[in-house]
PDB file of C-alpha atoms in Angstrom:
ATOM      1  CA  MET J  67     -27.537   4.160 -48.139  1.00  0.00           C
ATOM      2  CA  THR J  68     -30.131   6.529 -46.742  1.00  0.00           C
ATOM      3  CA  ASP J  69     -30.014  10.297 -47.039  1.00  0.00           C
ATOM      4  CA  GLN J  70     -28.708  10.716 -43.483  1.00  0.00           C
ATOM      5  CA  PRO J  71     -25.731  13.053 -43.062  1.00  0.00           C
ATOM      6  CA  ARG J  72     -22.352  11.368 -43.308  1.00  0.00           C
ATOM      7  CA  ASP J  73     -21.465  11.978 -39.634  1.00  0.00           C
ATOM      8  CA  ILE J  74     -24.571  10.210 -38.390  1.00  0.00           C
ATOM      9  CA  ARG J  75     -23.872   7.227 -40.610  1.00  0.00           C
ATOM     10  CA  THR J  76     -20.310   7.261 -39.294  1.00  0.00           C
ATOM     11  CA  ALA J  77     -21.504   7.325 -35.688  1.00  0.00           C
ATOM     12  CA  ASP J  78     -23.900   4.444 -36.366  1.00  0.00           C
ATOM     13  CA  HIS J  79     -21.054   2.460 -37.870  1.00  0.00           C
ATOM     14  CA  TRP J  80     -18.743   3.190 -34.934  1.00  0.00           C
ATOM     15  CA  LEU J  81     -21.485   2.254 -32.486  1.00  0.00           C
ATOM     16  CA  ASP J  82     -22.096  -1.058 -34.251  1.00  0.00           C
ATOM     17  CA  GLU J  83     -18.437  -1.895 -34.696  1.00  0.00           C
ATOM     18  CA  HIS J  84     -16.876  -0.568 -31.508  1.00  0.00           C
ATOM     19  CA  GLY J  85     -19.759   0.194 -29.106  1.00  0.00           C
ATOM     20  CA  ASP J  86     -19.533  -3.067 -27.184  1.00  0.00           C
ATOM     21  CA  ALA J  87     -15.769  -2.801 -26.742  1.00  0.00           C
ATOM     22  CA  LEU J  88     -16.047   0.785 -25.508  1.00  0.00           C
ATOM     23  CA  PHE J  89     -18.916  -0.115 -23.201  1.00  0.00           C
ATOM     24  CA  SER J  90     -17.130  -3.154 -21.795  1.00  0.00           C
ATOM     25  CA  TYR J  91     -14.033  -1.066 -21.037  1.00  0.00           C
ATOM     26  CA  ALA J  92     -16.103   1.606 -19.287  1.00  0.00           C
ATOM     27  CA  VAL J  93     -18.255  -0.841 -17.294  1.00  0.00           C
ATOM     28  CA  ARG J  94     -15.214  -2.658 -16.030  1.00  0.00           C
ATOM     29  CA  ARG J  95     -13.844   0.567 -14.616  1.00  0.00           C
ATOM     30  CA  LEU J  96     -17.043   2.192 -13.370  1.00  0.00           C
ATOM     31  CA  HIS J  97     -19.213  -0.827 -12.510  1.00  0.00           C
ATOM     32  CA  ARG J  98     -22.255   1.260 -13.441  1.00  0.00           C
ATOM     33  CA  ARG J  99     -23.995   0.512 -16.722  1.00  0.00           C
ATOM     34  CA  ASP J 100     -25.798   3.865 -16.948  1.00  0.00           C
ATOM     35  CA  ALA J 101     -22.597   5.860 -16.479  1.00  0.00           C
ATOM     36  CA  ALA J 102     -20.728   3.603 -18.916  1.00  0.00           C
ATOM     37  CA  GLU J 103     -23.447   4.141 -21.519  1.00  0.00           C
ATOM     38  CA  ASP J 104     -23.144   7.912 -21.073  1.00  0.00           C
ATOM     39  CA  LEU J 105     -19.391   7.693 -21.566  1.00  0.00           C
ATOM     40  CA  VAL J 106     -19.774   5.732 -24.812  1.00  0.00           C
ATOM     41  CA  GLN J 107     -22.190   8.362 -26.056  1.00  0.00           C
ATOM     42  CA  ASP J 108     -19.879  11.234 -25.051  1.00  0.00           C
ATOM     43  CA  THR J 109     -16.973   9.458 -26.719  1.00  0.00           C
ATOM     44  CA  LEU J 110     -18.789   9.097 -30.040  1.00  0.00           C
ATOM     45  CA  LEU J 111     -19.950  12.699 -29.936  1.00  0.00           C
ATOM     46  CA  ALA J 112     -16.435  13.918 -29.192  1.00  0.00           C
ATOM     47  CA  ALA J 113     -15.048  11.750 -31.982  1.00  0.00           C
ATOM     48  CA  LEU J 114     -17.543  13.195 -34.457  1.00  0.00           C
ATOM     49  CA  GLN J 115     -16.656  16.722 -33.430  1.00  0.00           C
ATOM     50  CA  SER J 116     -12.940  16.071 -33.597  1.00  0.00           C
ATOM     51  CA  ALA J 117     -11.049  17.845 -36.322  1.00  0.00           C
ATOM     52  CA  ARG J 118      -8.991  14.714 -36.706  1.00  0.00           C
ATOM     53  CA  ARG J 119     -10.375  12.116 -39.069  1.00  0.00           C
ATOM     54  CA  ILE J 120      -9.197   8.544 -39.140  1.00  0.00           C
ATOM     55  CA  ASP J 121     -10.113   6.411 -42.104  1.00  0.00           C
ATOM     56  CA  ASP J 122      -8.112   3.325 -41.239  1.00  0.00           C
ATOM     57  CA  ASP J 123     -10.665   1.004 -39.656  1.00  0.00           C
ATOM     58  CA  ARG J 124      -8.015  -0.787 -37.605  1.00  0.00           C
ATOM     59  CA  ALA J 125      -6.832   2.457 -36.017  1.00  0.00           C
ATOM     60  CA  ILE J 126     -10.305   3.716 -35.197  1.00  0.00           C
ATOM     61  CA  ARG J 127     -10.838   1.545 -32.131  1.00  0.00           C
ATOM     62  CA  GLY J 128      -7.552   2.694 -30.568  1.00  0.00           C
ATOM     63  CA  TRP J 129      -8.455   6.305 -31.299  1.00  0.00           C
ATOM     64  CA  LEU J 130     -11.944   5.908 -29.787  1.00  0.00           C
ATOM     65  CA  MET J 131     -10.451   4.144 -26.741  1.00  0.00           C
ATOM     66  CA  GLY J 132      -8.090   7.081 -26.264  1.00  0.00           C
ATOM     67  CA  ILE J 133     -11.030   9.497 -26.293  1.00  0.00           C
ATOM     68  CA  LEU J 134     -12.956   7.234 -23.908  1.00  0.00           C
ATOM     69  CA  LYS J 135     -10.062   7.251 -21.449  1.00  0.00           C
ATOM     70  CA  HIS J 136     -10.074  11.041 -21.394  1.00  0.00           C
ATOM     71  CA  LYS J 137     -13.828  10.973 -20.848  1.00  0.00           C
ATOM     72  CA  LEU J 138     -13.367   8.504 -17.989  1.00  0.00           C
ATOM     73  CA  ILE J 139     -10.876  10.781 -16.250  1.00  0.00           C
ATOM     74  CA  ASP J 140     -13.229  13.746 -16.776  1.00  0.00           C
ATOM     75  CA  HIS J 141     -15.990  11.639 -15.255  1.00  0.00           C
ATOM     76  CA  PHE J 142     -13.924  10.958 -12.124  1.00  0.00           C
ATOM     77  CA  ARG J 143     -13.132  14.680 -11.850  1.00  0.00           C
ATOM     78  CA  ARG J 144     -16.803  15.614 -12.047  1.00  0.00           C
ATOM     79  CA  GLU J 145     -17.751  12.899  -9.566  1.00  0.00           C
ATOM     80  CA  SER J 146     -15.131  14.080  -7.078  1.00  0.00           C
ATOM     81  CA  VAL J 147     -17.023  17.373  -6.844  1.00  0.00           C
ATOM     82  CA  ARG J 148     -20.471  15.810  -6.741  1.00  0.00           C
ATOM     83  CA  ARG J 149     -20.282  12.562  -4.786  1.00  0.00           C
ATOM     84  CA  SER J 150     -20.426  12.089  -1.040  1.00  0.00           C
ATOM     85  CA  ASP J 151     -21.322   8.402  -0.735  1.00  0.00           C
ATOM     86  CA  SER J 152     -17.840   7.011  -1.140  1.00  0.00           C
ATOM     87  CA  LEU J 153     -15.881   4.717   1.127  1.00  0.00           C
ATOM     88  CA  SER J 154     -13.954   7.536   2.745  1.00  0.00           C
ATOM     89  CA  ASP J 155     -17.127   8.536   4.553  1.00  0.00           C
ATOM     90  CA  VAL J 156     -17.963   5.124   5.922  1.00  0.00           C
ATOM     91  CA  SER J 157     -14.670   3.432   6.621  1.00  0.00           C
ATOM     92  CA  VAL J 158     -12.742   3.597   9.845  1.00  0.00           C
ATOM     93  CA  GLU J 159      -9.258   5.068   9.825  1.00  0.00           C
ATOM     94  CA  PRO J 160      -7.014   1.972   9.812  1.00  0.00           C
ATOM     95  CA  PHE J 161      -4.247   3.464  11.974  1.00  0.00           C
ATOM     96  CA  ASN J 162      -4.284   5.223  15.327  1.00  0.00           C
ATOM     97  CA  ALA J 163      -2.456   8.456  16.071  1.00  0.00           C
ATOM     98  CA  ASP J 164       0.746   6.544  16.846  1.00  0.00           C
ATOM     99  CA  GLY J 165       0.669   4.875  13.434  1.00  0.00           C
ATOM    100  CA  TYR J 166      -0.333   1.384  14.582  1.00  0.00           C
ATOM    101  CA  TRP J 167      -3.337  -0.631  13.419  1.00  0.00           C
ATOM    102  CA  ASN J 168      -6.653   0.204  15.069  1.00  0.00           C
ATOM    103  CA  ARG J 169      -7.862  -3.284  14.173  1.00  0.00           C
ATOM    104  CA  PRO J 170      -5.141  -5.680  13.046  1.00  0.00           C
ATOM    105  CA  PRO J 171      -5.927  -7.326   9.684  1.00  0.00           C
ATOM    106  CA  THR J 172      -7.574 -10.720   9.947  1.00  0.00           C
ATOM    107  CA  ASP J 173      -6.746 -13.771   7.920  1.00  0.00           C
ATOM    108  CA  TRP J 174      -9.245 -13.704   5.049  1.00  0.00           C
ATOM    109  CA  PHE J 175      -8.959 -17.382   4.270  1.00  0.00           C
ATOM    110  CA  ASP J 176      -8.195 -18.876   7.639  1.00  0.00           C
ATOM    111  CA  ASP J 177     -10.268 -22.029   7.235  1.00  0.00           C
ATOM    112  CA  PRO J 178     -11.308 -24.269   4.322  1.00  0.00           C
ATOM    113  CA  SER J 179     -14.773 -22.758   4.058  1.00  0.00           C
ATOM    114  CA  ARG J 180     -13.208 -19.311   3.603  1.00  0.00           C
ATOM    115  CA  ARG J 181     -11.064 -20.569   0.753  1.00  0.00           C
ATOM    116  CA  ALA J 182     -14.215 -21.378  -1.156  1.00  0.00           C
ATOM    117  CA  GLN J 183     -15.023 -17.696  -0.942  1.00  0.00           C
ATOM    118  CA  ALA J 184     -11.871 -16.662  -2.761  1.00  0.00           C
ATOM    119  CA  SER J 185     -14.033 -16.418  -5.874  1.00  0.00           C
ATOM    120  CA  GLU J 186     -16.123 -13.837  -4.013  1.00  0.00           C
ATOM    121  CA  LEU J 187     -13.049 -11.684  -3.748  1.00  0.00           C
ATOM    122  CA  SER J 188     -13.164 -10.606  -7.384  1.00  0.00           C
ATOM    123  CA  ARG J 189     -16.777  -9.519  -7.126  1.00  0.00           C
ATOM    124  CA  GLN J 190     -16.176  -7.771  -3.844  1.00  0.00           C
ATOM    125  CA  THR J 191     -13.092  -6.034  -5.195  1.00  0.00           C
ATOM    126  CA  ARG J 192     -15.179  -4.606  -8.041  1.00  0.00           C
ATOM    127  CA  ASP J 193     -17.935  -3.489  -5.703  1.00  0.00           C
ATOM    128  CA  CYS J 194     -15.519  -1.803  -3.298  1.00  0.00           C
ATOM    129  CA  GLN J 195     -13.606  -0.214  -6.158  1.00  0.00           C
ATOM    130  CA  SER J 196     -16.761   1.473  -7.422  1.00  0.00           C
ATOM    131  CA  ARG J 197     -17.184   3.053  -3.986  1.00  0.00           C
ATOM    132  CA  LEU J 198     -13.719   4.575  -3.793  1.00  0.00           C
ATOM    133  CA  PRO J 199     -13.600   8.369  -3.761  1.00  0.00           C
ATOM    134  CA  PRO J 200     -13.365   9.387  -7.451  1.00  0.00           C
ATOM    135  CA  THR J 201      -9.891  10.927  -7.270  1.00  0.00           C
ATOM    136  CA  LEU J 202      -8.550   7.719  -5.734  1.00  0.00           C
ATOM    137  CA  GLN J 203     -10.581   5.619  -8.146  1.00  0.00           C
ATOM    138  CA  ALA J 204      -9.026   7.351 -11.152  1.00  0.00           C
ATOM    139  CA  ALA J 205      -5.512   6.588  -9.904  1.00  0.00           C
ATOM    140  CA  TYR J 206      -6.446   3.023  -8.993  1.00  0.00           C
ATOM    141  CA  VAL J 207      -8.136   2.281 -12.321  1.00  0.00           C
ATOM    142  CA  LEU J 208      -5.264   3.576 -14.421  1.00  0.00           C
ATOM    143  CA  ARG J 209      -2.516   1.983 -12.361  1.00  0.00           C
ATOM    144  CA  ASP J 210      -3.891  -1.259 -10.889  1.00  0.00           C
ATOM    145  CA  ILE J 211      -6.532  -2.230 -13.437  1.00  0.00           C
ATOM    146  CA  ASP J 212      -5.111  -0.829 -16.672  1.00  0.00           C
ATOM    147  CA  GLN J 213      -1.567  -1.364 -15.331  1.00  0.00           C
ATOM    148  CA  GLU J 214      -0.252   1.745 -17.007  1.00  0.00           C
ATOM    149  CA  ASP J 215       3.190   2.874 -15.975  1.00  0.00           C
ATOM    150  CA  VAL J 216       3.557   5.487 -13.256  1.00  0.00           C
ATOM    151  CA  ASP J 217       4.738   8.277 -15.579  1.00  0.00           C
ATOM    152  CA  SER J 218       1.774   7.805 -17.881  1.00  0.00           C
ATOM    153  CA  VAL J 219      -0.733   7.889 -14.999  1.00  0.00           C
ATOM    154  CA  CYS J 220       0.885  11.014 -13.543  1.00  0.00           C
ATOM    155  CA  HIS J 221       0.701  12.678 -16.948  1.00  0.00           C
ATOM    156  CA  GLN J 222      -2.958  11.778 -17.472  1.00  0.00           C
ATOM    157  CA  LEU J 223      -4.010  12.929 -14.008  1.00  0.00           C
ATOM    158  CA  SER J 224      -1.637  15.932 -14.002  1.00  0.00           C
ATOM    159  CA  ILE J 225      -0.147  14.988 -10.642  1.00  0.00           C
ATOM    160  CA  SER J 226       3.353  14.275  -9.332  1.00  0.00           C
ATOM    161  CA  ALA J 227       4.680  10.763  -8.741  1.00  0.00           C
ATOM    162  CA  ASN J 228       4.589  11.393  -5.003  1.00  0.00           C
ATOM    163  CA  HIS J 229       0.988  12.536  -5.158  1.00  0.00           C
ATOM    164  CA  LEU J 230       0.080   9.433  -7.157  1.00  0.00           C
ATOM    165  CA  ALA J 231       1.795   7.186  -4.591  1.00  0.00           C
ATOM    166  CA  VAL J 232      -0.275   8.793  -1.821  1.00  0.00           C
ATOM    167  CA  ARG J 233      -3.526   8.292  -3.766  1.00  0.00           C
ATOM    168  CA  LEU J 234      -2.693   4.681  -4.537  1.00  0.00           C
ATOM    169  CA  TYR J 235      -1.765   3.999  -0.919  1.00  0.00           C
ATOM    170  CA  ARG J 236      -5.094   5.388   0.287  1.00  0.00           C
ATOM    171  CA  ALA J 237      -7.068   3.607  -2.428  1.00  0.00           C
ATOM    172  CA  ARG J 238      -5.456   0.237  -1.720  1.00  0.00           C
ATOM    173  CA  LEU J 239      -5.922   0.546   2.047  1.00  0.00           C
ATOM    174  CA  LEU J 240      -9.565   1.568   1.643  1.00  0.00           C
ATOM    175  CA  LEU J 241     -10.163  -1.388  -0.658  1.00  0.00           C
ATOM    176  CA  ARG J 242      -8.530  -3.743   1.826  1.00  0.00           C
ATOM    177  CA  GLU J 243     -10.671  -2.373   4.653  1.00  0.00           C
ATOM    178  CA  CYS J 244     -13.826  -2.601   2.532  1.00  0.00           C
ATOM    179  CA  ILE J 245     -13.188  -6.215   1.568  1.00  0.00           C
ATOM    180  CA  GLU J 246     -12.331  -7.138   5.131  1.00  0.00           C
ATOM    181  CA  SER J 247     -15.575  -5.593   6.403  1.00  0.00           C
ATOM    182  CA  TYR J 248     -17.498  -7.600   3.837  1.00  0.00           C
ATOM    183  CA  LEU J 249     -15.769 -10.866   4.741  1.00  0.00           C
ATOM    184  CA  LYS J 250     -16.333 -10.207   8.434  1.00  0.00           C
ATOM    185  CA  ALA J 251     -20.016  -9.483   7.902  1.00  0.00           C
ATOM    186  CA  SER J 252     -20.504 -12.624   5.812  1.00  0.00           C
ATOM    187  CA  ARG J 253     -18.740 -14.831   8.351  1.00  0.00           C
ATOM    188  CA  PRO J 254     -21.172 -17.394   9.787  1.00  0.00           C
TER     189      PRO J 254
ATOM    190  CA  MET Y 177      14.775   2.158  27.282  1.00  0.00           C
ATOM    191  CA  SER Y 178      17.989   0.387  26.446  1.00  0.00           C
ATOM    192  CA  LEU Y 179      20.059   1.337  23.478  1.00  0.00           C
ATOM    193  CA  PHE Y 180      19.220  -2.007  21.873  1.00  0.00           C
ATOM    194  CA  SER Y 181      15.443  -1.734  22.238  1.00  0.00           C
ATOM    195  CA  ASN Y 182      15.625   1.888  21.101  1.00  0.00           C
ATOM    196  CA  LEU Y 183      17.472   0.776  17.990  1.00  0.00           C
ATOM    197  CA  ILE Y 184      14.979  -2.010  17.319  1.00  0.00           C
ATOM    198  CA  GLY Y 185      12.095   0.427  17.811  1.00  0.00           C
ATOM    199  CA  ARG Y 186      13.622   2.859  15.335  1.00  0.00           C
ATOM    200  CA  LEU Y 187      14.240   0.114  12.812  1.00  0.00           C
ATOM    201  CA  HIS Y 188      10.764  -1.293  13.277  1.00  0.00           C
ATOM    202  CA  GLY Y 189       9.043   2.043  12.705  1.00  0.00           C
ATOM    203  CA  ARG Y 190       5.318   2.725  12.467  1.00  0.00           C
ATOM    204  CA  CYS Y 191       2.832   0.465  10.716  1.00  0.00           C
ATOM    205  CA  ASP Y 192       1.326   3.288   8.641  1.00  0.00           C
ATOM    206  CA  HIS Y 193       4.766   4.288   7.340  1.00  0.00           C
ATOM    207  CA  ALA Y 194       5.630   0.684   6.552  1.00  0.00           C
ATOM    208  CA  MET Y 195       2.348   0.145   4.699  1.00  0.00           C
ATOM    209  CA  ASN Y 196       2.907   3.332   2.732  1.00  0.00           C
ATOM    210  CA  LEU Y 197       6.299   2.027   1.617  1.00  0.00           C
ATOM    211  CA  ALA Y 198       4.836  -1.426   0.913  1.00  0.00           C
ATOM    212  CA  SER Y 199       2.263   0.181  -1.359  1.00  0.00           C
ATOM    213  CA  ARG Y 200       4.957   2.217  -3.142  1.00  0.00           C
ATOM    214  CA  GLN Y 201       6.894  -0.991  -3.635  1.00  0.00           C
ATOM    215  CA  LEU Y 202       4.053  -2.289  -5.811  1.00  0.00           C
ATOM    216  CA  ASP Y 203       4.805   0.540  -8.246  1.00  0.00           C
ATOM    217  CA  GLY Y 204       8.565   0.215  -8.471  1.00  0.00           C
ATOM    218  CA  PRO Y 205      11.770  -0.401  -6.556  1.00  0.00           C
ATOM    219  CA  LEU Y 206      12.391   1.660  -3.438  1.00  0.00           C
ATOM    220  CA  PRO Y 207      15.703   3.184  -2.385  1.00  0.00           C
ATOM    221  CA  LEU Y 208      17.882   0.727  -0.464  1.00  0.00           C
ATOM    222  CA  VAL Y 209      17.228   2.224   2.982  1.00  0.00           C
ATOM    223  CA  SER Y 210      13.448   2.218   2.470  1.00  0.00           C
ATOM    224  CA  ARG Y 211      13.595  -1.326   1.173  1.00  0.00           C
ATOM    225  CA  ALA Y 212      15.469  -2.427   4.269  1.00  0.00           C
ATOM    226  CA  ARG Y 213      12.941  -0.668   6.491  1.00  0.00           C
ATOM    227  CA  VAL Y 214       9.991  -2.382   4.852  1.00  0.00           C
ATOM    228  CA  TRP Y 215      11.718  -5.731   4.961  1.00  0.00           C
ATOM    229  CA  PHE Y 216      12.542  -5.413   8.652  1.00  0.00           C
ATOM    230  CA  HIS Y 217       9.078  -4.163   9.556  1.00  0.00           C
ATOM    231  CA  LEU Y 218       7.291  -6.913   7.655  1.00  0.00           C
ATOM    232  CA  ALA Y 219       9.597  -9.516   9.142  1.00  0.00           C
ATOM    233  CA  THR Y 220       8.658  -8.415  12.631  1.00  0.00           C
ATOM    234  CA  CYS Y 221       5.036  -7.280  12.270  1.00  0.00           C
ATOM    235  CA  ARG Y 222       2.502  -9.994  11.503  1.00  0.00           C
ATOM    236  CA  ALA Y 223      -0.345  -7.512  10.921  1.00  0.00           C
ATOM    237  CA  CYS Y 224       1.521  -5.538   8.255  1.00  0.00           C
ATOM    238  CA  ALA Y 225       2.850  -8.700   6.616  1.00  0.00           C
ATOM    239  CA  GLN Y 226      -0.732  -9.950   6.387  1.00  0.00           C
ATOM    240  CA  ALA Y 227      -2.036  -6.633   5.061  1.00  0.00           C
ATOM    241  CA  THR Y 228       0.743  -6.473   2.467  1.00  0.00           C
ATOM    242  CA  ARG Y 229      -0.161  -9.936   1.180  1.00  0.00           C
ATOM    243  CA  GLN Y 230      -3.772  -8.800   0.973  1.00  0.00           C
ATOM    244  CA  LEU Y 231      -2.846  -5.655  -0.986  1.00  0.00           C
ATOM    245  CA  ARG Y 232      -1.046  -7.854  -3.524  1.00  0.00           C
ATOM    246  CA  LEU Y 233      -3.963 -10.259  -3.689  1.00  0.00           C
ATOM    247  CA  VAL Y 234      -6.494  -7.492  -4.256  1.00  0.00           C
ATOM    248  CA  ARG Y 235      -4.278  -5.935  -6.922  1.00  0.00           C
ATOM    249  CA  GLN Y 236      -3.984  -9.265  -8.673  1.00  0.00           C
ATOM    250  CA  HIS Y 237      -7.771  -9.719  -8.627  1.00  0.00           C
ATOM    251  CA  ALA Y 238      -8.303  -6.182  -9.904  1.00  0.00           C
ATOM    252  CA  ALA Y 239      -6.018  -6.759 -12.865  1.00  0.00           C
ATOM    253  CA  ASP Y 240      -7.245 -10.280 -13.619  1.00  0.00           C
ATOM    254  CA  THR Y 241     -10.973  -9.904 -13.505  1.00  0.00           C
ATOM    255  CA  GLU Y 242     -12.695  -9.129 -16.772  1.00  0.00           C
ATOM    256  CA  PRO Y 243     -16.473  -9.439 -16.487  1.00  0.00           C
ATOM    257  CA  ALA Y 244     -17.645 -11.478 -19.420  1.00  0.00           C
ATOM    258  CA  GLY Y 245     -20.071 -10.267 -22.029  1.00  0.00           C
ATOM    259  CA  ASP Y 246     -20.668  -6.651 -21.137  1.00  0.00           C
ATOM    260  CA  ARG Y 247     -22.493  -5.482 -24.230  1.00  0.00           C
ATOM    261  CA  LEU Y 248     -24.668  -2.547 -25.098  1.00  0.00           C
ATOM    262  CA  ASP Y 249     -28.209  -3.795 -25.469  1.00  0.00           C
ATOM    263  CA  GLU Y 250     -30.364  -2.565 -28.335  1.00  0.00           C
ATOM    264  CA  SER Y 251     -32.269  -0.056 -26.207  1.00  0.00           C
ATOM    265  CA  ALA Y 252     -28.998   1.485 -25.046  1.00  0.00           C
ATOM    266  CA  LYS Y 253     -27.792   1.714 -28.627  1.00  0.00           C
ATOM    267  CA  ALA Y 254     -31.077   3.356 -29.621  1.00  0.00           C
ATOM    268  CA  ARG Y 255     -30.682   5.927 -26.829  1.00  0.00           C
ATOM    269  CA  ILE Y 256     -27.151   6.737 -27.948  1.00  0.00           C
ATOM    270  CA  ARG Y 257     -28.186   7.031 -31.601  1.00  0.00           C
ATOM    271  CA  SER Y 258     -31.005   9.339 -30.631  1.00  0.00           C
ATOM    272  CA  LYS Y 259     -28.654  11.584 -28.615  1.00  0.00           C
ATOM    273  CA  ILE Y 260     -26.191  11.764 -31.461  1.00  0.00           C
ATOM    274  CA  ARG Y 261     -28.947  12.749 -33.875  1.00  0.00           C
ATOM    275  CA  GLN Y 262     -30.173  15.409 -31.453  1.00  0.00           C
ATOM    276  CA  ASN Y 263     -26.673  16.732 -31.190  1.00  0.00           C
ATOM    277  CA  GLU Y 264     -26.088  16.755 -34.938  1.00  0.00           C
ATOM    278  CA  ASN Y 265     -29.487  18.353 -35.637  1.00  0.00           C
ATOM    279  CA  PRO Y 266     -30.320  20.483 -32.589  1.00  0.00           C
ATOM    280  CA  ASP Y 267     -33.373  21.974 -34.330  1.00  0.00           C
TER     281      ASP Y 267
END
């Protein structure tokens, strides 16, 4: 081994062994490679600075993933202060003042050629998800992508169950509107 | 408005309220009265029934889709290593 300090060797080892898994997790939730890379870096730095030391190789990935999740939530919090390019600024309110649809939902796959585009839905869902307002995105990622239970999401985001339900409702409706706009625009 | 149509209108409720309950239903069972309200609304409102199916579909796609092969390339790893070294040895 070289004469590098132990912590740097440890970080190199973690990066080689777990870097791809951490990065893949972060990219899937952020859909931005640069931001995901930053989160992996922050995770390794936080792990090195942690007073807790884990020597069991099998437990290390779970521990690093736990740190990464905290970093992801911090990221959404920071972005909620900074960002202004999210869907909430571009989408139309789906309901009028009386609570009825402004534009009734269309059938996404109303003819055979549309069905072929069902595969597009996954890609479009990811794209629209990355444009959700960060506070909604955090709730959506933890609940609908990670499929964590409601209590756990509330605990991680420090919000009530009712507050979470409101965020999820808004996130899901915004996603639906975003996907519908895309499908409408791509209609021949 | 007749008593009957008033009753139907009350049972039917607003689309935004029904969609809110439909979304909550994705996260767990609703109280009986709310469940009945959603059921009745969706049975009588094609737009909300459609939108509810779409919410489920989108949720299913969100949970199912795992982009393949997202890996850190060597230049990204080098950047991270460099940052960690800077942090460990700030001087």
